[in-house]
Tab-separated table of C-alpha atoms and ligand atoms in Angstrom:
chain	number	residue	atom	x	y	z
A	1	MET	CA	-30.312	44.356	20.319
A	2	ALA	CA	-33.213	42.932	22.441
A	3	THR	CA	-32.360	44.534	26.359
A	4	LEU	CA	-32.568	41.506	29.322
A	5	ALA	CA	-35.925	43.321	30.348
A	6	GLU	CA	-37.744	42.535	26.652
A	7	ILE	CA	-36.046	39.512	26.735
A	8	LEU	CA	-37.742	38.024	29.595
A	9	ALA	CA	-41.232	40.228	28.608
A	10	ALA	CA	-41.112	38.037	25.646
A	11	ARG	CA	-41.580	35.281	28.102
A	12	THR	CA	-44.550	35.885	29.985
A	13	ALA	CA	-47.874	34.583	30.594
A	14	GLU	CA	-51.052	35.627	32.098
A	15	ALA	CA	-50.255	35.639	36.482
A	16	ALA	CA	-52.823	32.847	38.044
A	17	PRO	CA	-56.311	34.175	39.378
A	18	GLU	CA	-55.473	33.829	43.276
A	19	LEU	CA	-52.063	36.333	43.405
A	20	VAL	CA	-53.532	39.202	41.633
A	21	GLU	CA	-56.372	41.250	41.606
A	22	GLN	CA	-58.018	45.160	39.951
A	23	ILE	CA	-57.631	47.336	42.874
A	24	SER	CA	-59.151	50.297	40.650
A	25	GLY	CA	-58.921	51.233	36.674
A	26	ASP	CA	-56.494	49.019	35.065
A	27	ARG	CA	-54.337	48.921	38.756
A	28	LEU	CA	-53.434	45.667	40.053
A	29	ARG	CA	-52.033	44.543	43.139
A	30	CYS	CA	-49.883	40.914	43.208
A	31	TYR	CA	-49.560	38.606	45.991
A	32	ALA	CA	-46.715	36.284	44.879
A	33	CYS	CA	-44.876	37.827	47.404
A	34	GLY	CA	-44.604	39.500	50.806
A	35	HIS	CA	-43.806	43.250	48.802
A	36	GLU	CA	-47.378	42.783	47.420
A	37	CYS	CA	-47.322	45.558	44.769
A	38	PRO	CA	-49.308	48.094	43.597
A	39	ILE	CA	-48.669	48.184	39.945
A	40	PRO	CA	-49.951	50.618	37.184
A	41	ASP	CA	-50.224	50.052	33.351
A	42	GLY	CA	-47.432	49.683	31.905
A	43	ALA	CA	-45.006	49.784	35.537
A	44	VAL	CA	-42.753	46.672	37.042
A	45	GLY	CA	-43.149	44.577	40.399
A	46	VAL	CA	-40.464	45.858	42.801
A	47	CYS	CA	-39.239	42.162	41.515
A	48	LYS	CA	-39.009	44.171	37.981
A	49	VAL	CA	-39.345	40.606	36.322
A	50	ARG	CA	-44.350	40.691	36.865
A	51	PHE	CA	-45.856	43.558	35.159
A	52	ASN	CA	-49.223	45.072	34.254
A	53	HIS	CA	-49.715	44.909	30.335
A	54	HIS	CA	-52.886	46.777	29.822
A	55	GLY	CA	-54.427	45.366	32.760
A	56	GLN	CA	-52.821	41.970	32.874
A	57	LEU	CA	-50.512	40.890	34.987
A	58	ARG	CA	-47.706	39.294	33.137
A	59	VAL	CA	-45.237	36.599	34.977
A	60	PRO	CA	-42.254	34.895	34.025
A	61	TRP	CA	-42.841	32.069	31.498
A	62	GLY	CA	-41.035	28.661	29.614
A	63	TYR	CA	-37.654	29.433	30.516
A	64	VAL	CA	-35.002	28.996	33.483
A	65	GLY	CA	-31.754	31.069	33.874
A	66	GLY	CA	-29.920	28.215	35.202
A	67	ILE	CA	-29.970	24.318	36.321
A	68	GLN	CA	-27.906	22.526	38.468
A	69	CYS	CA	-28.521	19.212	40.137
A	70	ASP	CA	-26.983	19.123	43.999
A	71	PRO	CA	-26.790	16.970	46.398
A	72	VAL	CA	-29.455	17.434	48.293
A	73	GLU	CA	-27.443	18.100	51.607
A	74	LYS	CA	-26.820	21.109	49.261
A	75	LYS	CA	-29.916	23.347	49.849
A	76	PRO	CA	-29.618	22.403	52.731
A	77	PHE	CA	-32.022	19.711	53.276
A	78	PHE	CA	-30.388	17.031	55.853
A	79	HIS	CA	-34.428	15.623	57.296
A	80	ALA	CA	-35.504	14.814	53.545
A	81	HIS	CA	-34.240	11.355	52.196
A	82	PRO	CA	-30.041	12.597	52.519
A	83	GLY	CA	-28.350	11.521	49.267
A	84	ALA	CA	-31.083	12.159	47.322
A	85	LEU	CA	-30.114	14.267	44.272
A	86	ALA	CA	-31.812	17.183	43.904
A	87	PHE	CA	-32.812	18.794	40.324
A	88	SER	CA	-32.587	22.970	40.757
A	89	PHE	CA	-34.020	25.294	38.886
A	90	GLY	CA	-34.374	28.527	38.757
A	91	MET	CA	-35.847	31.749	37.112
A	92	LEU	CA	-34.078	35.537	36.921
A	93	GLY	CA	-35.279	38.472	39.245
A	94	CYS	CA	-35.636	38.887	42.799
A	95	ASP	CA	-37.793	40.449	45.234
A	96	LEU	CA	-34.516	41.541	47.408
A	97	HIS	CA	-30.992	43.039	46.897
A	98	CYS	CA	-29.055	41.438	49.278
A	99	SER	CA	-25.509	42.700	49.006
A	100	TYR	CA	-24.311	39.355	50.065
A	101	CYS	CA	-26.040	37.149	47.266
A	102	GLN	CA	-23.662	34.226	46.110
A	103	ASN	CA	-27.300	33.362	43.438
A	104	TRP	CA	-26.258	36.941	41.905
A	105	VAL	CA	-25.405	36.384	38.616
A	106	THR	CA	-29.089	34.675	37.902
A	107	SER	CA	-31.213	36.678	41.573
A	108	GLN	CA	-29.967	40.780	40.625
A	109	ALA	CA	-29.890	39.769	36.356
A	110	LEU	CA	-32.397	42.865	35.869
A	111	ARG	CA	-30.831	45.510	38.494
A	112	ASP	CA	-27.378	44.680	38.102
A	113	PRO	CA	-24.727	45.116	34.810
A	114	GLN	CA	-23.104	42.629	35.610
A	115	ALA	CA	-25.352	40.272	36.786
A	116	VAL	CA	-25.227	38.508	32.554
A	117	ALA	CA	-27.497	35.474	32.614
A	118	GLN	CA	-29.559	34.610	29.658
A	119	PRO	CA	-32.226	32.421	29.483
A	120	LEU	CA	-32.489	28.894	27.698
A	121	ASP	CA	-36.224	28.500	26.607
A	122	VAL	CA	-37.425	24.868	27.825
A	123	THR	CA	-40.314	23.018	28.439
A	124	PRO	CA	-41.655	22.026	31.811
A	125	ASP	CA	-42.043	18.272	30.486
A	126	ALA	CA	-38.690	18.221	29.402
A	127	LEU	CA	-37.098	19.619	32.682
A	128	VAL	CA	-39.254	16.812	34.125
A	129	GLU	CA	-38.028	14.699	32.301
A	130	GLU	CA	-34.180	15.455	32.657
A	131	ALA	CA	-34.751	15.144	36.072
A	132	VAL	CA	-36.269	11.665	36.197
A	133	ARG	CA	-33.474	10.748	32.972
A	134	LEU	CA	-30.919	11.842	35.792
A	135	ASN	CA	-32.179	9.493	38.764
A	136	ALA	CA	-32.887	12.839	40.935
A	137	ARG	CA	-35.888	12.103	43.569
A	138	VAL	CA	-36.166	15.939	44.150
A	139	VAL	CA	-36.799	18.601	42.451
A	140	VAL	CA	-36.520	22.518	43.614
A	141	SER	CA	-36.980	25.532	42.417
A	142	THR	CA	-34.068	27.823	43.495
A	143	TYR	CA	-31.540	30.283	42.384
A	144	ASN	CA	-34.346	32.859	41.981
A	145	GLU	CA	-35.957	34.286	44.672
A	146	PRO	CA	-39.154	31.095	43.587
A	147	LEU	CA	-42.120	33.091	44.916
A	148	ILE	CA	-42.133	35.646	42.687
A	149	THR	CA	-42.307	32.888	39.251
A	150	SER	CA	-43.990	30.088	41.254
A	151	GLU	CA	-47.223	30.122	37.891
A	152	TRP	CA	-44.021	28.927	35.875
A	153	ALA	CA	-43.000	26.096	39.415
A	154	VAL	CA	-46.150	24.882	40.367
A	155	GLU	CA	-46.349	24.025	36.174
A	156	ILE	CA	-43.107	22.132	37.077
A	157	PHE	CA	-44.204	21.022	39.541
A	158	LYS	CA	-47.205	19.798	38.271
A	159	ARG	CA	-45.702	17.307	36.491
A	160	ALA	CA	-43.132	16.366	38.651
A	161	LYS	CA	-45.112	14.887	41.134
A	162	PRO	CA	-47.134	11.835	39.242
A	163	ALA	CA	-42.914	11.457	37.848
A	164	GLY	CA	-43.129	10.131	41.760
A	165	LEU	CA	-40.242	13.414	42.739
A	166	LEU	CA	-40.882	15.327	45.356
A	167	THR	CA	-40.679	19.019	44.674
A	168	ALA	CA	-38.740	21.836	47.441
A	169	TYR	CA	-39.185	25.795	47.283
A	170	VAL	CA	-35.483	27.598	48.780
A	171	SER	CA	-36.831	30.567	49.688
A	172	ASN	CA	-36.297	34.031	51.335
A	173	GLY	CA	-39.765	33.719	52.799
A	174	ASN	CA	-41.508	36.332	51.452
A	175	GLY	CA	-44.357	34.761	50.375
A	176	THR	CA	-47.577	36.154	51.182
A	177	ALA	CA	-50.810	34.140	52.845
A	178	ARG	CA	-52.799	33.758	48.977
A	179	VAL	CA	-48.504	32.712	47.185
A	180	LEU	CA	-49.013	30.106	50.527
A	181	ASP	CA	-52.338	28.227	49.911
A	182	TYR	CA	-51.177	28.610	45.826
A	183	VAL	CA	-47.803	26.777	45.964
A	184	ARG	CA	-49.645	24.186	49.037
A	185	PRO	CA	-51.092	21.077	46.927
A	186	TRP	CA	-47.214	20.914	44.863
A	187	ILE	CA	-45.343	20.872	47.727
A	188	ASP	CA	-43.070	18.923	49.695
A	189	LEU	CA	-40.263	20.827	50.611
A	190	TYR	CA	-39.361	24.312	51.914
A	191	LYS	CA	-36.475	25.856	53.051
A	192	ILE	CA	-35.743	29.212	53.584
A	193	ASP	CA	-33.363	31.970	54.206
A	194	LEU	CA	-34.630	33.428	57.792
A	195	LYS	CA	-31.896	36.227	57.637
A	196	SER	CA	-32.250	38.466	60.881
A	197	PHE	CA	-34.115	39.013	63.389
A	198	ASP	CA	-34.337	42.384	63.342
A	199	ASP	CA	-36.848	43.921	61.209
A	200	LYS	CA	-33.791	47.088	60.326
A	201	HIS	CA	-31.696	44.377	58.508
A	202	TYR	CA	-34.649	43.091	56.594
A	203	ARG	CA	-35.258	46.470	55.294
A	204	GLN	CA	-30.997	47.020	54.199
A	205	LEU	CA	-31.597	43.525	51.990
A	206	GLY	CA	-34.659	45.585	50.569
A	207	GLY	CA	-37.098	43.825	52.541
A	208	ARG	CA	-39.555	42.891	56.131
A	209	LEU	CA	-39.607	40.628	58.905
A	210	GLU	CA	-42.806	40.119	59.571
A	211	PRO	CA	-44.220	38.061	56.180
A	212	ILE	CA	-40.817	35.621	56.741
A	213	LEU	CA	-42.070	34.620	60.534
A	214	ALA	CA	-45.629	34.997	59.167
A	215	THR	CA	-44.205	32.191	56.259
A	216	ILE	CA	-42.344	30.380	58.348
A	217	ARG	CA	-45.985	29.693	61.040
A	218	ALA	CA	-47.798	29.313	58.201
A	219	LEU	CA	-45.949	26.653	56.126
A	220	HIS	CA	-45.625	24.388	59.347
A	221	GLY	CA	-48.681	24.791	60.079
A	222	MET	CA	-49.614	23.694	56.687
A	223	GLY	CA	-47.317	20.736	57.117
A	224	VAL	CA	-44.913	21.584	54.809
A	225	TRP	CA	-41.391	20.140	55.546
A	226	LEU	CA	-39.482	23.543	56.346
A	227	GLU	CA	-35.795	23.229	57.442
A	228	LEU	CA	-34.109	27.568	58.439
A	229	VAL	CA	-30.426	28.728	57.028
A	230	THR	CA	-29.809	31.930	58.908
A	231	LEU	CA	-26.679	32.824	56.485
A	232	LEU	CA	-24.156	34.334	60.408
A	233	ILE	CA	-22.648	37.559	59.111
A	234	HIS	CA	-20.319	39.204	62.173
A	235	GLY	CA	-21.387	42.768	62.509
A	236	PHE	CA	-24.501	41.902	60.672
A	237	ASN	CA	-26.508	39.106	62.587
A	238	ASP	CA	-24.004	37.410	64.733
A	239	SER	CA	-24.726	39.281	68.146
A	240	ARG	CA	-26.234	36.755	70.705
A	241	GLU	CA	-28.604	38.741	71.383
A	242	GLU	CA	-30.006	38.679	68.127
A	243	ILE	CA	-29.076	34.583	67.791
A	244	GLU	CA	-31.157	34.596	71.356
A	245	ARG	CA	-34.163	35.887	69.976
A	246	LEU	CA	-34.266	33.903	66.256
A	247	THR	CA	-33.653	30.447	68.024
A	248	SER	CA	-36.143	31.287	70.297
A	249	PHE	CA	-38.481	32.172	67.230
A	250	VAL	CA	-38.460	29.351	65.786
A	251	ALA	CA	-38.003	27.053	68.953
A	252	SER	CA	-41.685	28.492	69.683
A	253	VAL	CA	-42.850	27.546	65.687
A	254	SER	CA	-41.095	23.478	67.165
A	255	PRO	CA	-38.188	22.825	67.833
A	256	ASP	CA	-38.468	19.887	65.624
A	257	ILE	CA	-37.060	23.364	63.145
A	258	PRO	CA	-33.825	21.936	61.761
A	259	TRP	CA	-31.868	25.386	61.728
A	260	HIS	CA	-28.518	25.507	59.600
A	261	VAL	CA	-26.297	28.480	61.172
A	262	THR	CA	-24.080	28.738	57.621
A	263	ALA	CA	-20.282	30.511	56.954
A	264	PHE	CA	-20.382	33.567	55.624
A	265	HIS	CA	-18.085	34.293	52.623
A	266	LYS	CA	-17.145	37.542	51.050
A	267	ASP	CA	-19.119	37.731	47.910
A	268	TYR	CA	-20.988	39.753	45.671
A	269	ARG	CA	-20.652	43.586	46.923
A	270	MET	CA	-20.092	42.871	50.540
A	271	ASN	CA	-16.243	42.736	51.615
A	272	ASP	CA	-16.111	43.537	54.652
A	273	PRO	CA	-17.088	41.649	57.638
A	274	GLU	CA	-14.356	38.300	57.695
A	275	ASN	CA	-15.122	35.243	57.048
A	276	THR	CA	-16.918	33.373	59.888
A	277	THR	CA	-14.872	30.962	61.458
A	278	PRO	CA	-16.211	27.113	62.862
A	279	GLU	CA	-15.711	29.447	66.362
A	280	MET	CA	-18.416	31.588	65.631
A	281	LEU	CA	-20.688	28.871	64.100
A	282	MET	CA	-20.527	26.974	67.268
A	283	GLY	CA	-20.854	29.480	69.471
A	284	ALA	CA	-24.644	30.561	67.748
A	285	ALA	CA	-25.080	26.473	67.291
A	286	ALA	CA	-25.347	26.047	71.469
A	287	ILE	CA	-27.521	29.451	71.661
A	288	GLY	CA	-30.364	27.448	69.295
A	289	GLN	CA	-29.435	24.051	71.347
A	290	ARG	CA	-30.266	25.864	75.049
A	291	ASN	CA	-33.202	27.554	73.442
A	292	GLY	CA	-34.049	24.384	72.963
A	293	LEU	CA	-33.654	23.848	70.073
A	294	ARG	CA	-33.481	19.581	68.825
A	295	TYR	CA	-31.759	19.759	65.017
A	296	VAL	CA	-28.920	22.721	64.896
A	297	TYR	CA	-26.340	21.671	62.461
A	298	ALA	CA	-22.801	24.520	60.965
A	299	GLY	CA	-22.530	24.676	57.382
A	300	ASN	CA	-19.825	25.752	54.413
A	301	LEU	CA	-17.026	24.704	57.243
A	302	PRO	CA	-16.919	20.705	56.338
A	303	GLY	CA	-14.466	18.847	58.728
A	304	ARG	CA	-14.350	22.338	61.184
A	305	VAL	CA	-17.452	22.012	63.148
A	306	GLY	CA	-17.390	18.810	64.944
A	307	ASP	CA	-20.514	17.224	65.658
A	308	LEU	CA	-22.641	20.186	64.279
A	309	GLU	CA	-23.292	17.988	60.849
A	310	ASN	CA	-24.317	14.712	61.618
A	311	THR	CA	-27.824	14.586	62.311
A	312	ARG	CA	-28.769	11.913	66.293
A	313	CYS	CA	-31.122	11.380	67.756
A	314	HIS	CA	-32.685	13.974	70.022
A	315	ASN	CA	-33.502	12.207	72.597
A	316	CYS	CA	-30.988	9.386	73.052
A	317	ARG	CA	-27.988	11.470	71.112
A	318	SER	CA	-27.518	8.263	69.135
A	319	MET	CA	-25.504	8.118	65.907
A	320	LEU	CA	-28.619	9.158	62.557
A	321	VAL	CA	-26.716	10.550	59.995
A	322	GLU	CA	-22.155	11.265	59.436
A	323	ARG	CA	-21.594	13.703	57.602
A	324	TYR	CA	-19.045	15.750	55.820
A	325	GLY	CA	-19.798	18.826	54.208
A	326	TYR	CA	-22.738	16.873	51.203
A	327	PHE	CA	-21.281	13.606	51.607
A	328	ILE	CA	-23.207	10.936	53.742
A	329	ARG	CA	-20.904	8.612	56.123
A	330	ASP	CA	-23.665	6.865	57.781
A	331	TYR	CA	-26.940	6.486	57.414
A	332	ARG	CA	-28.893	4.228	60.527
A	333	LEU	CA	-32.070	5.725	60.874
A	334	THR	CA	-34.898	2.486	60.145
A	335	ALA	CA	-36.768	2.405	57.406
A	336	ASP	CA	-39.915	4.007	59.247
A	337	GLY	CA	-37.838	7.112	60.418
A	338	THR	CA	-36.864	6.469	64.614
A	339	CYS	CA	-34.076	6.142	65.852
A	340	PRO	CA	-33.050	2.415	65.219
A	341	GLY	CA	-31.234	2.669	69.868
A	342	CYS	CA	-34.377	3.910	71.269
A	343	GLY	CA	-36.881	4.418	68.684
A	344	THR	CA	-37.725	7.423	68.851
A	345	GLY	CA	-39.916	8.723	65.221
A	346	ILE	CA	-37.005	11.335	64.474
A	347	PRO	CA	-38.753	14.280	62.218
A	348	GLY	CA	-38.819	14.648	58.797
A	349	ARG	CA	-39.599	13.307	55.199
A	350	TRP	CA	-37.831	9.662	55.361
A	351	GLY	CA	-36.865	7.265	52.019
A	352	ARG	CA	-37.098	3.778	53.427
A	353	GLU	CA	-33.947	2.772	52.838
A	354	PHE	CA	-30.406	4.859	52.121
A	355	GLU	CA	-30.980	4.604	48.499
A	356	GLY	CA	-27.161	5.579	47.915
A	357	GLN	CA	-26.070	9.056	46.946
A	358	VAL	CA	-25.905	10.051	43.560
A	359	THR	CA	-23.547	13.055	43.880
A	360	ALA	CA	-21.777	14.719	46.650
A	361	LEU	CA	-20.570	17.477	44.958
A	362	PRO	CA	-22.749	19.559	41.926
A	363	PHE	CA	-23.090	19.133	38.576
A	364	VAL	CA	-24.384	20.378	35.302
A	365	PRO	CA	-26.081	18.797	33.623
A	366	GLY	CA	-25.521	18.674	30.251
A	367	THR	CA	-28.655	21.441	28.422
A	368	ARG	CA	-28.650	19.328	24.241
A	369	ARG	CA	-30.347	16.709	26.080
A	370	LEU	CA	-33.222	18.772	27.197
A	371	ARG	CA	-35.581	19.259	24.657
A	372	VAL	CA	-34.624	23.052	24.594
A	373	ILE	CA	-37.596	24.759	22.457
B	1	SF4	S1	-44.098	39.312	43.009
B	1	SF4	FE1	-43.206	40.828	45.170
B	1	SF4	S2	-41.863	42.466	43.903
B	1	SF4	FE2	-43.055	41.502	41.908
B	1	SF4	S3	-44.811	42.011	41.932
B	1	SF4	FE3	-45.593	40.534	43.244
B	1	SF4	S4	-45.767	41.474	45.119
B	1	SF4	FE4	-43.836	43.442	44.132
């Protein structure tokens, strides 16, 4: 029986020329993520899904590891078409190995024998047709790390945009200048998990802090709509000093970048820290607000974090979007995305009006309707 690595190796294409460079002979360097792996012939990169085959970089292509319809608030994007349906797809593999990963079945499929996920062969056209049929507003590459499968995501996004859909990455942010330039023409929204502000912690997860910070600065400079998330884990990243430095950095890039501080629950291999409490979230949020962030949200504990699920005008504090978890209770922004109370422009990608909410709960669409290859 074929191994998962063999099954995936058969579902590959040649890398985009922008994302690969010949170093010497058959040795290549991949630029799809911040590892910038040098890869000899016959070897795989750190992500285990991009590999050098006789001097050609082969990259994932032609399948999804999962599809789900989510409220856009789940990604989470709070300043992009509230209530919209986000048609979410992922492939397999990741360039980090976070022990608390909530998508480990897809992200760690090639590292962990317990993480069994099989690919579903599908075309970009079929995915986009299904997203339109389901009345989605956004197509999102998520569940695994999208940067490492950027060629496939761009192929889908090239079809999604003419169909009137927005496009998004839900990413760890471990990018390079080359991969950001490559995806920039095709991407509207970008969420980054800013997991810590300590390089030592990032190294425990298999990465480095600096490429993540560079990606945040670059995306903001490119005008891509950016929201950041920090999963607050007691004893890992929740010290006052670390949250002070993290939120000061975000505010220095822009106080208008929404920062979501979300609650950890025991998962995957991380069972030691206690679950994050509402008080811990609210304490971290207060630090972010004191450091100048205008849009701070607390997630994963609906109804237990006071006002921190809602969007208020940063100028006059009028309620603009009222939420409970992913559910939109009220929407009061004007058609041109301003506060109805004081006329202040609210940063984000807003629709002309609230178009209703397709779902406040994730659901898996029937894959039988997809034109599976
Ligand atoms: S995507 Fe990242 S981890 Fe994978 S081969 Fe390229 S540089 Fe290495």
